[in-house]
Coordinates of C-alpha atoms in Angstrom, one line a residue:
X1191 CA -19.6 -23.3 6.9
X1192 CA -22.6 -24.3 4.7
X1193 CA -24.8 -27.4 6.0
X1194 CA -23.4 -29.4 2.6
X1195 CA -19.7 -28.3 3.7
X1196 CA -19.9 -29.2 7.2
X1197 CA -21.4 -32.2 5.7
X1198 CA -18.7 -33.5 3.8
X1199 CA -16.1 -32.7 6.5
X1200 CA -17.7 -35.1 8.3
X1201 CA -17.7 -37.8 5.8
X1202 CA -14.1 -37.6 5.0
X1203 CA -13.4 -37.3 8.7
X1204 CA -15.1 -40.8 9.5
X1205 CA -14.0 -42.3 6.2
X1206 CA -10.4 -41.3 7.4
X1207 CA -11.2 -42.7 10.8
X1208 CA -12.7 -46.1 9.3
X1209 CA -9.6 -46.3 7.3
X1210 CA -6.8 -45.7 10.3
X1211 CA -8.7 -48.0 12.4
X1212 CA -8.4 -50.9 9.9
X1213 CA -4.7 -50.2 9.6
X1214 CA -4.4 -50.1 13.6
X1215 CA -5.1 -54.1 13.8
X1216 CA -1.8 -54.6 11.6
X1217 CA 0.3 -52.4 13.7
X1218 CA 0.7 -55.7 16.0
X1219 CA 3.0 -57.2 13.1
X1220 CA 5.5 -54.1 13.0
X1221 CA 8.9 -54.3 13.1
X1222 CA 11.8 -52.3 14.1
X1223 CA 12.1 -51.3 10.6
X1224 CA 8.2 -50.5 10.5
X1225 CA 8.6 -48.1 13.6
X1226 CA 11.5 -46.4 12.4
X1227 CA 9.9 -46.0 9.0
X1228 CA 6.6 -44.8 10.7
X1229 CA 8.6 -42.0 12.8
X1230 CA 10.6 -40.8 9.8
X1231 CA 7.5 -40.4 7.6
X1232 CA 5.5 -38.6 9.9
X1233 CA 8.3 -36.3 10.5
X1234 CA 9.3 -35.6 7.4
X1235 CA 5.6 -35.3 6.4
X1236 CA 5.2 -32.7 9.7
X1237 CA 8.4 -30.8 8.8
X1238 CA 7.6 -30.2 5.0
X1239 CA 4.4 -29.0 6.2
X1240 CA 5.9 -25.8 7.2
X1241 CA 7.2 -24.7 3.8
X1242 CA 4.0 -24.1 1.7
X1243 CA 4.4 -21.7 -1.2
X1244 CA 0.9 -19.8 -1.6
X1245 CA -0.4 -18.8 -4.8
X1246 CA -3.3 -16.6 -5.0
X1247 CA -5.7 -18.1 -7.8
X1248 CA -8.5 -15.8 -8.6
X1249 CA -10.5 -16.0 -5.3
X1250 CA -8.7 -18.8 -3.8
X1251 CA -5.1 -19.6 -2.3
X1252 CA -3.7 -22.5 -3.4
X1253 CA -0.7 -23.9 -1.4
X1254 CA 2.4 -25.9 -3.4
X1255 CA 5.1 -27.9 -1.3
X1256 CA 7.4 -31.0 -1.8
X1257 CA 5.4 -33.3 0.5
X1258 CA 4.4 -35.2 -2.3
X1259 CA 7.7 -36.6 -2.7
X1260 CA 7.5 -38.2 0.9
X1261 CA 4.3 -39.6 0.0
X1262 CA 5.3 -41.4 -3.3
X1263 CA 8.4 -42.8 -1.9
X1264 CA 6.6 -43.9 1.3
X1265 CA 4.0 -45.7 -0.9
X1266 CA 6.4 -47.6 -2.6
X1267 CA 8.8 -48.5 0.5
X1268 CA 6.8 -48.8 3.6
X1269 CA 3.9 -51.2 4.8
X1270 CA 0.7 -49.4 4.4
X1271 CA -0.6 -49.3 7.6
X1272 CA 2.7 -47.6 8.8
X1273 CA 2.6 -45.5 6.1
X1274 CA -1.0 -44.0 6.3
X1275 CA -0.8 -43.8 10.3
X1276 CA 2.3 -41.8 9.5
X1277 CA 0.8 -39.8 7.1
X1278 CA -2.1 -39.0 9.3
X1279 CA 0.1 -38.2 12.1
X1280 CA 2.3 -35.9 10.0
X1281 CA -0.8 -34.0 8.8
X1282 CA -2.2 -33.2 12.0
X1283 CA 1.0 -32.2 13.7
X1284 CA 2.1 -30.0 11.0
X1285 CA -0.9 -28.1 10.4
X1286 CA -1.3 -27.7 14.5
X1287 CA 2.1 -26.1 14.0
X1288 CA 0.9 -23.7 11.7
X1289 CA -2.2 -22.9 13.9
X1290 CA -4.8 -24.0 11.7
X1291 CA -8.3 -24.5 12.6
X1292 CA -9.2 -27.8 13.9
X1293 CA -11.7 -28.4 11.2
X1294 CA -9.6 -27.6 8.4
X1295 CA -6.8 -29.9 10.2
X1296 CA -9.0 -32.8 10.7
X1297 CA -10.4 -32.5 6.9
X1298 CA -6.8 -32.0 5.5
X1299 CA -5.9 -35.4 7.2
X1300 CA -8.9 -37.0 6.4
X1301 CA -8.6 -36.3 2.4
X1302 CA -5.1 -37.5 2.8
X1303 CA -5.3 -40.7 4.1
X1304 CA -8.5 -41.5 1.9
X1305 CA -6.5 -40.3 -1.3
X1306 CA -3.6 -42.1 -0.6
X1307 CA -5.5 -45.3 0.8
X1308 CA -7.0 -45.3 -2.8
X1309 CA -3.0 -44.5 -4.4
X1310 CA -1.9 -47.7 -2.2
X1311 CA -4.9 -49.8 -3.5
X1312 CA -3.9 -48.8 -7.1
X1313 CA -0.3 -49.7 -6.2
X1314 CA -1.1 -53.1 -5.2
X1315 CA -2.8 -53.9 -8.1
X1316 CA -0.2 -54.5 -10.0
X1317 CA 2.2 -57.3 -9.8
X1318 CA 5.6 -55.6 -8.9
X1319 CA 8.4 -58.1 -8.0
X1320 CA 9.4 -57.7 -4.1
X1321 CA 12.9 -55.8 -5.1
X1322 CA 10.8 -53.3 -7.2
X1323 CA 10.7 -54.7 -11.2
X1324 CA 9.9 -53.0 -14.2
X1325 CA 6.5 -52.0 -13.2
X1326 CA 7.0 -50.1 -10.0
X1327 CA 7.6 -46.9 -11.2
X1328 CA 4.1 -47.1 -13.6
X1329 CA 2.5 -48.7 -10.6
X1330 CA 3.8 -45.9 -8.3
X1331 CA 2.9 -43.1 -11.3
X1332 CA -0.7 -44.8 -11.7
X1333 CA -1.1 -44.8 -7.7
X1334 CA -0.2 -41.1 -7.3
X1335 CA -2.2 -40.2 -10.0
X1336 CA -5.3 -41.5 -8.5
X1337 CA -4.2 -39.7 -5.4
X1338 CA -3.9 -36.4 -6.9
X1339 CA -7.0 -36.7 -8.7
X1340 CA -9.1 -37.8 -5.3
X1341 CA -7.2 -35.1 -3.2
X1342 CA -7.8 -32.3 -5.4
X1343 CA -11.0 -32.9 -6.4
X1344 CA -11.9 -33.2 -2.3
X1345 CA -10.5 -29.9 -1.7
X1346 CA -12.2 -28.3 -4.5
X1347 CA -15.5 -29.7 -3.6
X1348 CA -15.1 -28.3 -0.4
X1349 CA -14.1 -24.5 -1.7
X1350 CA -17.2 -24.8 -4.0
X1351 CA -19.6 -25.5 -1.2
X1352 CA -18.2 -22.7 1.1
X1353 CA -18.0 -20.1 -1.4
X1354 CA -21.4 -21.6 -3.6
X1355 CA -19.3 -22.0 -6.6
X1356 CA -19.7 -24.6 -9.3
X1357 CA -17.2 -27.4 -8.8
X1358 CA -15.3 -27.5 -12.1
X1359 CA -15.0 -23.1 -11.7
X1360 CA -12.7 -24.1 -8.8
X1361 CA -11.6 -27.4 -10.0
X1362 CA -10.2 -26.5 -13.3
X1363 CA -8.3 -22.9 -13.2
X1364 CA -5.3 -24.4 -11.0
X1365 CA -5.1 -27.8 -12.4
X1366 CA -2.6 -27.5 -15.1
X1367 CA -0.1 -25.9 -12.8
X1368 CA -1.1 -28.3 -10.0
X1369 CA -0.6 -31.5 -12.0
X1370 CA 3.0 -30.1 -13.3
X1371 CA 4.0 -29.7 -9.6
X1372 CA 2.6 -32.9 -8.6
X1373 CA 4.5 -34.7 -11.6
X1374 CA 7.9 -33.2 -10.6
X1375 CA 7.0 -34.3 -6.6
X1376 CA 6.2 -37.9 -7.7
X1377 CA 9.4 -38.6 -10.2
X1378 CA 11.4 -37.2 -7.1
X1379 CA 10.1 -39.8 -5.2
X1380 CA 10.1 -42.8 -7.1
X1381 CA 14.0 -41.7 -7.3
X1382 CA 14.3 -41.5 -3.8
X1383 CA 12.7 -45.1 -3.3
X1384 CA 15.0 -46.6 -5.9
X1385 CA 18.0 -44.8 -4.3
X1386 CA 16.9 -46.4 -0.8
X1387 CA 16.4 -50.0 -2.5
X1388 CA 19.9 -49.7 -4.1
X1389 CA 21.9 -47.7 -1.6
X1390 CA 20.3 -46.3 1.6
X1391 CA 23.3 -44.3 2.7
X1392 CA 23.1 -42.1 -0.8
X1393 CA 19.9 -41.2 0.2
X1394 CA 20.7 -37.8 1.6
X1395 CA 22.1 -37.1 -1.6
X1396 CA 18.1 -36.8 -2.5
X1397 CA 17.8 -33.5 -0.2
X1398 CA 19.9 -31.6 -2.8
X1399 CA 17.5 -32.0 -5.9
X1400 CA 14.4 -31.7 -3.3
X1401 CA 15.5 -28.3 -2.4
X1402 CA 16.3 -27.1 -5.8
X1403 CA 12.8 -28.1 -6.6
X1404 CA 11.4 -26.2 -3.6
X1405 CA 13.0 -23.1 -4.9
X1406 CA 11.9 -24.0 -8.7
X1407 CA 8.5 -24.0 -7.4
X1408 CA 8.8 -20.6 -5.4
X1409 CA 10.4 -19.0 -8.1
X1410 CA 8.0 -20.3 -10.8
X1411 CA 4.6 -19.5 -8.4
X1412 CA 6.3 -15.8 -7.8
X1413 CA 6.5 -15.4 -11.7
X1414 CA 2.9 -16.6 -12.5
X1415 CA 1.9 -14.6 -9.5
X1416 CA 3.6 -11.5 -10.7
X1417 CA 2.2 -11.8 -13.9
X1418 CA -1.1 -12.2 -12.8
X1419 CA -0.8 -9.3 -10.8
X1420 CA 0.8 -7.3 -13.7
X1421 CA -2.2 -7.9 -15.9
X1422 CA -4.6 -6.9 -12.9
X1423 CA -2.6 -3.5 -12.8
X1424 CA -2.6 -2.9 -16.5
X1425 CA -6.6 -3.4 -16.5
X1426 CA -6.8 -1.4 -13.5
X1427 CA -4.8 1.3 -15.1
X1428 CA -6.8 1.2 -18.3
X1429 CA -10.0 1.6 -16.2
X1430 CA -8.8 4.6 -14.6
X1431 CA -7.8 6.2 -17.8
X1432 CA -11.2 5.7 -19.7
X1433 CA -13.0 6.3 -16.9
X1434 CA -11.0 9.4 -15.6
X1435 CA -11.4 8.2 -12.0
X1436 CA -8.6 9.0 -9.9
X1437 CA -10.3 8.3 -7.0
X1438 CA -10.0 4.4 -8.0
X1439 CA -6.8 2.5 -6.9
X1440 CA -4.8 -0.5 -8.1
X1441 CA -5.9 -3.8 -6.1
X1442 CA -3.3 -4.3 -3.9
X1443 CA -1.8 -8.0 -3.0
X1444 CA -1.2 -9.8 0.2
X1445 CA 1.7 -11.0 -1.1
X1446 CA 5.3 -8.9 -0.6
X1447 CA 7.8 -8.5 -3.5
X1448 CA 8.5 -6.2 -6.2
X1449 CA 5.0 -6.0 -7.7
X1450 CA 3.4 -5.3 -4.5
X1451 CA 6.1 -2.4 -3.7
X1452 CA 4.9 -1.1 -7.5
X1453 CA 1.3 -1.5 -6.6
X1454 CA 1.9 0.5 -3.4
X1455 CA 3.9 3.2 -5.3
X1456 CA 1.7 3.7 -7.9
X1457 CA -1.6 3.8 -5.6
X1458 CA 0.5 6.6 -3.6
X1459 CA 1.3 8.4 -6.8
X1460 CA -2.6 8.1 -7.8
X1461 CA -3.5 9.6 -4.2
X1462 CA -1.2 12.7 -5.1
X1463 CA -2.6 13.1 -8.6
X1464 CA -5.9 12.7 -7.1
X1465 CA -5.2 15.3 -4.3
X1466 CA -3.6 17.6 -6.8
X1467 CA -6.4 17.3 -9.3
X1468 CA -8.9 18.2 -6.8
X1469 CA -7.0 21.3 -5.4
X1470 CA -6.6 22.4 -8.9
X1471 CA -9.9 22.6 -9.6
X1472 CA -10.9 24.3 -5.9
X1473 CA -8.3 26.6 -7.3
X1474 CA -9.7 27.2 -10.3
X1475 CA -13.6 27.7 -9.0
X1476 CA -12.0 30.0 -6.2
X1477 CA -10.2 32.1 -8.7
X1478 CA -12.5 32.5 -11.0
X1479 CA -15.2 33.6 -8.0
X1480 CA -12.4 36.4 -6.9
X1481 CA -11.9 37.3 -10.2
X1482 CA -15.7 37.6 -11.1
X1483 CA -16.6 40.0 -8.2
X1484 CA -14.2 43.1 -9.2
X1485 CA -15.2 42.5 -12.9
X1486 CA -18.8 42.5 -12.3
X1487 CA -18.7 45.7 -9.9
X1488 CA -16.8 47.4 -12.7
X1489 CA -19.1 46.4 -15.4
X1490 CA -22.1 47.4 -13.6
X1491 CA -20.6 50.9 -12.7
X1492 CA -20.0 51.3 -16.4
X1493 CA -23.1 50.2 -17.7
X1494 CA -25.1 52.3 -15.2
X1495 CA -22.8 55.3 -16.2
X1496 CA -24.8 57.3 -18.6
X1497 CA -23.8 59.6 -21.5
X1498 CA -24.5 62.7 -19.9
X1499 CA -23.0 62.0 -16.6
X1500 CA -21.1 65.1 -15.0
X1501 CA -16.9 65.2 -14.2
X1502 CA -17.6 64.1 -10.7
X1503 CA -19.7 61.1 -11.4
X1504 CA -17.1 60.0 -14.3
X1505 CA -14.0 60.6 -12.0
X1506 CA -15.8 58.3 -9.2
X1507 CA -16.4 55.5 -11.7
X1508 CA -13.2 55.8 -13.0
X1509 CA -11.4 55.4 -9.7
X1510 CA -13.4 52.6 -8.6
X1511 CA -12.6 50.6 -12.0
X1512 CA -9.1 51.8 -11.7
X1513 CA -9.3 49.9 -7.9
X1514 CA -11.1 47.0 -9.2
X1515 CA -8.5 46.3 -11.7
X1516 CA -5.7 46.6 -9.4
X1517 CA -7.4 44.3 -7.0
X1518 CA -7.7 41.9 -10.2
X1519 CA -4.0 42.6 -10.6
X1520 CA -2.7 41.8 -7.4
X1521 CA -5.1 38.5 -7.6
X1522 CA -3.6 37.5 -10.7
X1523 CA 0.2 38.2 -9.5
X1524 CA -0.5 36.3 -6.5
X1525 CA -1.8 33.2 -8.6
X1526 CA 1.4 33.4 -10.8
X1527 CA 3.6 33.5 -7.6
X1528 CA 2.0 31.0 -6.1
X1529 CA 2.4 28.9 -9.2
X1530 CA 5.9 29.1 -9.5
X1531 CA 6.3 28.5 -6.2
X1532 CA 4.9 25.2 -6.1
X1533 CA 7.5 24.3 -8.5
X1534 CA 10.4 23.0 -6.0
X1535 CA 13.0 23.5 -8.8
X1536 CA 12.3 27.3 -8.9
X1537 CA 13.4 27.7 -5.3
X1538 CA 16.9 28.3 -5.1
X1539 CA 18.4 27.6 -1.7
X1540 CA 22.0 29.2 -0.7
X1541 CA 23.6 30.1 2.3
X1542 CA 22.3 32.9 3.8
X1543 CA 23.6 35.0 6.9
X1544 CA 20.5 35.0 9.3
X1545 CA 21.5 38.4 11.5
X1546 CA 22.0 40.7 8.1
X1547 CA 19.1 39.0 6.6
X1548 CA 16.5 39.4 9.8
X1549 CA 18.1 43.3 9.6
X1550 CA 17.3 43.7 6.0
X1551 CA 13.9 42.3 6.4
X1552 CA 13.2 44.6 9.6
X1553 CA 13.9 47.4 7.4
X1554 CA 11.6 46.4 4.5
X1555 CA 8.9 45.7 6.8
X1556 CA 9.0 48.7 9.1
X1557 CA 6.4 50.8 6.9
X1558 CA 3.9 48.1 6.9
X1559 CA 3.9 47.6 10.6
X1560 CA 3.8 51.3 11.5
X1561 CA 6.8 51.6 13.8
X1562 CA 5.5 48.7 15.9
X1563 CA 8.0 46.0 14.8
X1564 CA 9.7 43.8 17.7
X1565 CA 12.7 41.5 16.5
X1566 CA 14.6 39.1 18.5
X1567 CA 18.0 38.7 18.9
X1568 CA 19.9 36.4 16.9
X1569 CA 23.8 35.0 17.3
X1570 CA 26.5 36.2 14.4
X1571 CA 27.7 33.6 11.9
X1572 CA 24.3 31.4 12.0
X1573 CA 23.6 30.3 8.8
X1574 CA 20.2 29.3 7.0
X1575 CA 20.1 27.6 4.1
X1576 CA 17.2 29.1 2.0
X1577 CA 16.2 31.1 -1.1
X1578 CA 16.4 34.5 0.4
X1579 CA 13.9 36.2 -2.0
X1580 CA 11.1 33.4 -1.2
X1581 CA 11.5 33.8 2.3
X1582 CA 11.7 37.7 2.5
X1583 CA 8.5 37.2 0.6
X1584 CA 6.6 35.0 3.4
X1585 CA 7.6 36.8 5.8
X1586 CA 6.8 39.5 4.9
X1587 CA 3.2 38.3 4.1
X1588 CA 3.1 37.0 7.7
X1589 CA 4.2 40.8 8.9
X1590 CA 1.5 42.3 6.8
X1591 CA -1.0 40.1 8.1
X1592 CA -0.1 40.7 11.7
X1593 CA -0.5 44.4 10.7
X1594 CA -3.9 44.2 8.9
X1595 CA -5.5 42.1 11.7
X1596 CA -4.1 43.6 14.8
X1597 CA -5.4 46.7 16.8
X1598 CA -3.1 49.9 15.9
X1599 CA -0.5 50.4 18.1
X1600 CA -0.2 47.0 19.5
X1601 CA 2.9 45.1 19.0
X1602 CA 4.4 42.9 16.4
X1603 CA 7.4 40.5 17.0
X1604 CA 9.7 38.5 14.6
X1605 CA 11.9 36.5 16.1
X1606 CA 14.0 33.2 15.0
X1607 CA 13.9 29.9 17.3
X1608 CA 16.5 27.1 16.7
X1609 CA 15.5 23.6 16.4
X1610 CA 17.4 20.2 16.5
X1611 CA 16.9 20.0 12.5
X1612 CA 15.2 23.2 11.4
X1613 CA 15.0 27.1 12.0
X1614 CA 11.6 28.1 13.1
X1615 CA 10.7 32.0 12.2
X1616 CA 7.8 33.2 13.7
X1617 CA 5.5 36.4 13.6
X1618 CA 3.8 36.9 17.1
X1619 CA 1.3 39.3 17.6
X1620 CA -0.9 40.5 20.5
X1621 CA -4.7 40.6 18.4
X1622 CA -7.5 38.9 19.2
X1623 CA -6.0 35.7 17.8
X1624 CA -8.3 33.1 15.1
X1625 CA -11.7 31.9 15.9
X1626 CA -11.2 28.1 17.3
X1627 CA -11.2 25.6 14.4
X1628 CA -10.2 28.0 11.8
X1629 CA -6.5 27.2 12.4
X1630 CA -5.6 25.5 9.2
X1631 CA -8.5 27.0 7.0
X1632 CA -6.8 30.3 6.9
X1633 CA -3.9 28.7 4.7
X1634 CA -6.2 27.8 2.1
X1635 CA -6.3 29.9 -1.2
X1636 CA -8.6 33.0 -1.1
X1637 CA -9.4 32.1 2.7
X1638 CA -9.6 35.7 4.2
X1639 CA -10.5 36.8 7.7
X1640 CA -13.6 38.8 6.3
X1641 CA -15.3 38.9 3.5
X1642 CA -14.5 42.5 3.5
X1643 CA -10.3 42.2 4.1
X1644 CA -8.1 43.6 2.3
X1645 CA -5.7 41.5 0.0
X1646 CA -6.4 38.4 -2.5
X1647 CA -6.7 35.8 0.1
X1648 CA -3.6 34.0 -1.0
X1649 CA -1.2 35.3 1.3
X1650 CA -0.9 32.6 3.7
X1651 CA -1.1 29.8 1.0
X1652 CA 2.1 31.3 -0.4
X1653 CA 3.9 31.5 3.1
X1654 CA 2.8 27.7 3.4
X1655 CA 4.1 26.6 -0.3
X1656 CA 7.3 28.5 0.0
X1657 CA 7.9 26.7 3.2
X1658 CA 6.9 23.1 1.8
X1659 CA 8.9 24.1 -1.2
X1660 CA 11.8 24.5 1.1
X1661 CA 11.0 21.2 2.8
X1662 CA 9.6 22.4 5.7
X1663 CA 5.9 23.5 6.9
X1664 CA 3.9 26.6 8.1
X1665 CA 1.2 26.6 10.8
X1666 CA 0.0 28.8 13.5
X1667 CA -0.3 28.5 17.3
X1668 CA -3.7 30.2 18.1
X1669 CA -4.7 31.9 21.3
X1670 CA -8.2 33.1 20.7
X1671 CA -8.5 36.5 22.3
X1672 CA -4.9 36.6 23.1
X1673 CA -2.9 37.0 19.9
X1674 CA -1.8 34.1 17.5
X1675 CA 1.8 33.2 16.6
X1676 CA 2.4 32.6 12.4
X1677 CA 5.2 30.6 12.1
X1678 CA 7.5 29.2 9.1
X1679 CA 9.9 26.3 9.6
X1680 CA 12.6 26.0 7.0
X1681 CA 15.3 22.7 7.3
X1682 CA 18.8 23.2 8.3

């Protein structure tokens, strides 16, 4: 803490110690009733300290409770020495149970003792009859008002010194809410004092309104906190919209509840939107690059083709342009496929008998792998819930990929592994495998093993998208120099 804050703590603690030392001399005159009152108030103050209601106000956290009810009643009923000593003991014990730092315990107990000593002086300045005359409640209100001002001012002053803010900047914002809260507690404490005076056996009935007040405080403060959080969310959402900054997040709250759940949900949504937005931009950039290359090649050959070009030169130029247009067509088709597969609702899952499905797939794939395809055995009666067309497309992409990047004559194996909650389709080869660290990169759009490789570079991206549209995943088990096993997992 800053030096001024430490000085304030020391002054408050020493002042309270002086007040308590003066009260200790009166303990010799205590009766059994005074001793019992000391114990009851101390226990009540310590117990109610465990039921704080935290309320976030700007940068500070305000704590609310019903402890002032005990203070108001004790001020009217107890001998001053028993009352002040009980408050000090209860505050220390209650804060210690909450594992508060020692200097905070000392400061809180000290400011409570000083504030209540001031309240006791104000209360005793009124000439109230021994049995609580008409002025008793007015005296109690005036006394507790003095206590409230002194206690709130001391707490605000310490916060202002620690956080280097203006005193009134800390004191004023929560003042209205704290004053209303304190007034309710004082009114209930005065009622409890009068009930004790009229019929002590009826005092337990005060517990009911005391509990209702606590619940009312809790709901009111939660509502107020929720309103402030909703306003903060609205401001943050406006800022995100105006600045188009999807990397920004709505400030989260330490509190639990519906508002905190909503904030977490919205932030997750923003994270997904940011990821989709960046992926879309990256995809557009890469797509434009991929399309620009064949267009540039075609234009270059057509531009250098002179009016006197011979038939052979014309034929070569036409063949080259047709090849580049075919490449553009494949890229556009794959881009359309990728975009459509990303829409989960366009993946129509249905029961697919696995054994006939793999037999048909093997028949389609044999021309792609030049007779190198090997298939694993599958039991009869096995059913996979998937979109057969999309699943066929994904597995054909994997088989075509294996045929392109493995040595001629090396086998390519298609098999299915049963897992507890999924079916895993595998395409294994005995080629050179992938370079280390490329296991995830190969699934990115427009990535190819070599810059001169055939295809659009979208095949493996389509495989992963199809797997994820089914609620599954795709990846590769790579052994550099020994081959790779690409797999696609579909939930049961």
